[in-house]
Structure formats: C-alpha cells, structure tokens
Amino acid sequence: MERMKHYRVGYGTDLHRLEPNGRPLVLGGVLVEHPKGFGPVAHSDGDVLLHAVIDALLGAACMGDIGTHFPDSDPRWKDADSSELLELALAMTNLHICNVDIVINCDRPKIGPYRNEIASNVSRLLGMVSGGVNIKAKSFEGLPLQGGVEAIYVQAVLLAQLA
Ligand code: MG
C-alpha cells in the first residue's frame, strides 16, 4: 500500500450540443468533420473531449472542476483554445499522467478515422510518451435527442502520479 500512495485517479465528463450554426467541431485538439456541418455551441472552443480530460485531471489533483478555474462567465475564456486550458490545468496540478482512457459517445461523426490523431495529440498535450491515451467510441443508438439537436458526450478517466 505504501507504494500506491502517490497515485491518484481522476474522472471527468462533458456534454455539448451540436447545432447547424455551431463552432467548428474540435475533439482533443483535432478538427473533425461532421457530415452535416454541425458544431458545438460553447463559450470556449467547445472541445468536449479536452473538457472531460481537464475535469479528470483536476479531479485527480482534488482541485475542483473546469468551471472553478475557467468559468464561462469570465471573458478571458471566451473563444479559449482548450489545448491551452489543458496545459494551464496540468501546470497547476503537479501531476505526471500515467494513462488516460476516454469514451466518446455520439451518433455522428464517426470517430474511427480520427482516433489515432486524437490519442496522440492528447498524449502530447499531457506530456506523455505515446501509447498512454486510449480512445473508444460509442453511439447513442440513434435515440432522438430533445428538440432534434445532436450531442457529444465524453467520459475520461486517468491515473496520475504526484510529480
Ligand atoms: Mg465543455
């Protein structure tokens, strides 16, 4: 048990609506093409995947959540690049990330073609050697969402070590 005390686990989720007049769809810092051109409606760049990873990271550090540090009421974070928010959060936490497991839930777009690029970009942003980030994709089974909008829901769990 002594050896385990420097390890921390963190879990984060995020959900964004996708709408016809949304922002460009960015997942894990990678521009992804939606077949109907839908994108997120958000204060920042709306990168739902990085928002879930930031919450997992802050959770592992017992440092609250993304809204605590980067509130959407603060004009500083309007149009913010979530890659930069992740780098800021990482610098605050003093953690080395061991691995991250991510589930992307959406009916569209198909994640498969982007999986490797997203994994390697998230790995790079977290200062990890490649191979430590796993991306899984699940669908909503075509269930109709309220109001006919689409959505992406992301869950992320990570293991970290105190630096
Ligand atoms: Mg978000």
GROMACS .gro file of C-alpha atoms and ligand atoms in nm:
model
  164
    1MET     CA    1   0.000   0.000   0.000
    2GLU     CA    2   0.291   0.234   0.070
    3ARG     CA    3   0.391   0.233  -0.295
    4MET     CA    4   0.036   0.325  -0.400
    5LYS     CA    5   0.000   0.645  -0.202
    6HIS     CA    6   0.145   0.869  -0.470
    7TYR     CA    7  -0.107   0.753  -0.729
    8ARG     CA    8  -0.425   0.949  -0.799
    9VAL     CA    9  -0.726   0.863  -1.011
   10GLY     CA   10  -0.947   1.126  -1.179
   11TYR     CA   11  -1.274   1.110  -1.370
   12GLY     CA   12  -1.438   1.374  -1.588
   13THR     CA   13  -1.731   1.407  -1.825
   14ASP     CA   14  -1.862   1.675  -2.056
   15LEU     CA   15  -2.156   1.718  -2.289
   16HIS     CA   16  -2.204   1.966  -2.571
   17ARG     CA   17  -2.495   2.017  -2.807
   18LEU     CA   18  -2.411   2.017  -3.176
   19GLU     CA   19  -2.609   2.261  -3.387
   20PRO     CA   20  -2.609   2.373  -3.751
   21ASN     CA   21  -2.463   2.713  -3.667
   22GLY     CA   22  -2.215   2.594  -3.405
   23ARG     CA   23  -1.840   2.635  -3.391
   24PRO     CA   24  -1.600   2.416  -3.588
   25LEU     CA   25  -1.603   2.071  -3.427
   26VAL     CA   26  -1.275   2.011  -3.245
   27LEU     CA   27  -1.215   1.693  -3.044
   28GLY     CA   28  -0.895   1.651  -2.848
   29GLY     CA   29  -0.749   1.947  -3.036
   30VAL     CA   30  -0.818   1.780  -3.373
   31LEU     CA   31  -1.056   1.936  -3.627
   32VAL     CA   32  -1.325   1.677  -3.704
   33GLU     CA   33  -1.566   1.694  -3.996
   34HIS     CA   34  -1.934   1.649  -3.911
   35PRO     CA   35  -2.133   1.507  -4.207
   36LYS     CA   36  -2.398   1.781  -4.173
   37GLY     CA   37  -2.161   2.057  -4.069
   38PHE     CA   38  -2.290   2.067  -3.711
   39GLY     CA   39  -2.068   2.202  -3.435
   40PRO     CA   40  -2.075   2.278  -3.063
   41VAL     CA   41  -2.239   2.580  -2.904
   42ALA     CA   42  -1.994   2.693  -2.638
   43HIS     CA   43  -1.823   2.985  -2.468
   44SER     CA   44  -1.476   2.844  -2.535
   45ASP     CA   45  -1.384   2.644  -2.846
   46GLY     CA   46  -1.624   2.373  -2.721
   47ASP     CA   47  -1.371   2.088  -2.722
   48VAL     CA   48  -1.586   1.848  -2.521
   49LEU     CA   49  -1.312   1.583  -2.510
   50LEU     CA   50  -1.048   1.812  -2.363
   51HIS     CA   51  -1.303   1.949  -2.116
   52ALA     CA   52  -1.363   1.596  -1.986
   53VAL     CA   53  -0.986   1.535  -1.964
   54ILE     CA   54  -0.935   1.865  -1.777
   55ASP     CA   55  -1.203   1.762  -1.525
   56ALA     CA   56  -1.037   1.421  -1.482
   57LEU     CA   57  -0.702   1.592  -1.426
   58LEU     CA   58  -0.844   1.839  -1.173
   59GLY     CA   59  -1.027   1.554  -1.005
   60ALA     CA   60  -0.703   1.357  -0.962
   61ALA     CA   61  -0.548   1.666  -0.802
   62CYS     CA   62  -0.853   1.733  -0.578
   63MET     CA   63  -0.871   2.079  -0.736
   64GLY     CA   64  -1.239   2.113  -0.819
   65ASP     CA   65  -1.352   2.133  -1.179
   66ILE     CA   66  -1.309   2.323  -1.503
   67GLY     CA   67  -1.579   2.575  -1.409
   68THR     CA   68  -1.386   2.666  -1.092
   69HIS     CA   69  -1.072   2.759  -1.281
   70PHE     CA   70  -1.203   2.866  -1.623
   71PRO     CA   71  -1.560   2.993  -1.565
   72ASP     CA   72  -1.766   3.063  -1.876
   73SER     CA   73  -1.873   3.391  -1.715
   74ASP     CA   74  -1.514   3.518  -1.749
   75PRO     CA   75  -1.443   3.697  -2.079
   76ARG     CA   76  -1.081   3.576  -2.060
   77TRP     CA   77  -1.201   3.227  -2.161
   78LYS     CA   78  -1.430   3.335  -2.443
   79ASP     CA   79  -1.317   3.154  -2.759
   80ALA     CA   80  -1.041   2.993  -2.549
   81ASP     CA   81  -0.831   2.719  -2.707
   82SER     CA   82  -0.898   2.419  -2.482
   83SER     CA   83  -0.548   2.285  -2.556
   84GLU     CA   84  -0.416   2.589  -2.369
   85LEU     CA   85  -0.664   2.535  -2.084
   86LEU     CA   86  -0.540   2.177  -2.051
   87GLU     CA   87  -0.178   2.292  -2.042
   88LEU     CA   88  -0.264   2.552  -1.775
   89ALA     CA   89  -0.451   2.290  -1.570
   90LEU     CA   90  -0.163   2.044  -1.599
   91ALA     CA   91   0.083   2.307  -1.476
   92MET     CA   92  -0.143   2.375  -1.174
   93THR     CA   93  -0.170   2.012  -1.068
   94ASN     CA   94   0.193   1.899  -1.046
   95LEU     CA   95   0.095   1.553  -1.168
   96HIS     CA   96   0.257   1.309  -1.412
   97ILE     CA   97  -0.012   1.134  -1.611
   98CYS     CA   98   0.026   0.756  -1.637
   99ASN     CA   99  -0.262   0.681  -1.874
  100VAL     CA  100  -0.597   0.814  -1.988
  101ASP     CA  101  -0.899   0.615  -2.107
  102ILE     CA  102  -1.161   0.815  -2.299
  103VAL     CA  103  -1.509   0.722  -2.427
  104ILE     CA  104  -1.669   0.943  -2.693
  105ASN     CA  105  -2.047   0.898  -2.716
  106CYS     CA  106  -2.213   1.029  -3.034
  107ASP     CA  107  -2.402   0.910  -3.340
  108ARG     CA  108  -2.215   1.145  -3.573
  109PRO     CA  109  -1.945   1.196  -3.679
  110LYS     CA  110  -1.767   0.861  -3.699
  111ILE     CA  111  -1.467   0.876  -3.467
  112GLY     CA  112  -1.265   0.588  -3.613
  113PRO     CA  113  -1.078   0.790  -3.878
  114TYR     CA  114  -0.964   1.040  -3.614
  115ARG     CA  115  -0.892   0.804  -3.326
  116ASN     CA  116  -0.514   0.780  -3.361
  117GLU     CA  117  -0.464   1.151  -3.425
  118ILE     CA  118  -0.676   1.246  -3.122
  119ALA     CA  119  -0.494   0.996  -2.899
  120SER     CA  120  -0.151   1.118  -2.998
  121ASN     CA  121  -0.249   1.484  -2.964
  122VAL     CA  122  -0.394   1.435  -2.614
  123SER     CA  123  -0.085   1.236  -2.522
  124ARG     CA  124   0.137   1.521  -2.641
  125LEU     CA  125  -0.066   1.785  -2.455
  126LEU     CA  126  -0.033   1.585  -2.134
  127GLY     CA  127   0.343   1.548  -2.179
  128MET     CA  128   0.318   1.170  -2.201
  129VAL     CA  129   0.505   0.918  -2.409
  130SER     CA  130   0.277   0.796  -2.687
  131GLY     CA  131   0.064   0.492  -2.615
  132GLY     CA  132  -0.081   0.622  -2.287
  133VAL     CA  133  -0.411   0.750  -2.426
  134ASN     CA  134  -0.691   0.519  -2.536
  135ILE     CA  135  -0.995   0.641  -2.731
  136LYS     CA  136  -1.318   0.443  -2.750
  137ALA     CA  137  -1.631   0.542  -2.941
  138LYS     CA  138  -1.992   0.452  -2.862
  139SER     CA  139  -2.316   0.555  -3.029
  140PHE     CA  140  -2.644   0.675  -2.881
  141GLU     CA  141  -2.810   0.401  -3.091
  142GLY     CA  142  -2.990   0.670  -3.291
  143LEU     CA  143  -3.206   0.773  -2.994
  144PRO     CA  144  -3.377   1.104  -3.073
  145LEU     CA  145  -3.248   1.385  -2.853
  146GLN     CA  146  -3.485   1.651  -2.728
  147GLY     CA  147  -3.552   1.921  -2.987
  148GLY     CA  148  -3.377   1.727  -3.264
  149VAL     CA  149  -3.033   1.855  -3.171
  150GLU     CA  150  -2.728   1.630  -3.174
  151ALA     CA  151  -2.480   1.597  -2.893
  152ILE     CA  152  -2.142   1.459  -2.799
  153TYR     CA  153  -2.085   1.322  -2.451
  154VAL     CA  154  -1.733   1.230  -2.337
  155GLN     CA  155  -1.613   1.041  -2.033
  156ALA     CA  156  -1.246   1.033  -1.931
  157VAL     CA  157  -1.064   0.851  -1.654
  158LEU     CA  158  -0.697   0.890  -1.582
  159LEU     CA  159  -0.429   0.766  -1.347
  160ALA     CA  160  -0.165   1.009  -1.233
  161GLN     CA  161   0.138   1.013  -1.010
  162LEU     CA  162   0.243   1.303  -0.787
  163ALA     CA  163   0.542   1.468  -0.950
  164MG      MG  164  -1.749   2.191  -2.202
   0.00000   0.00000   0.00000
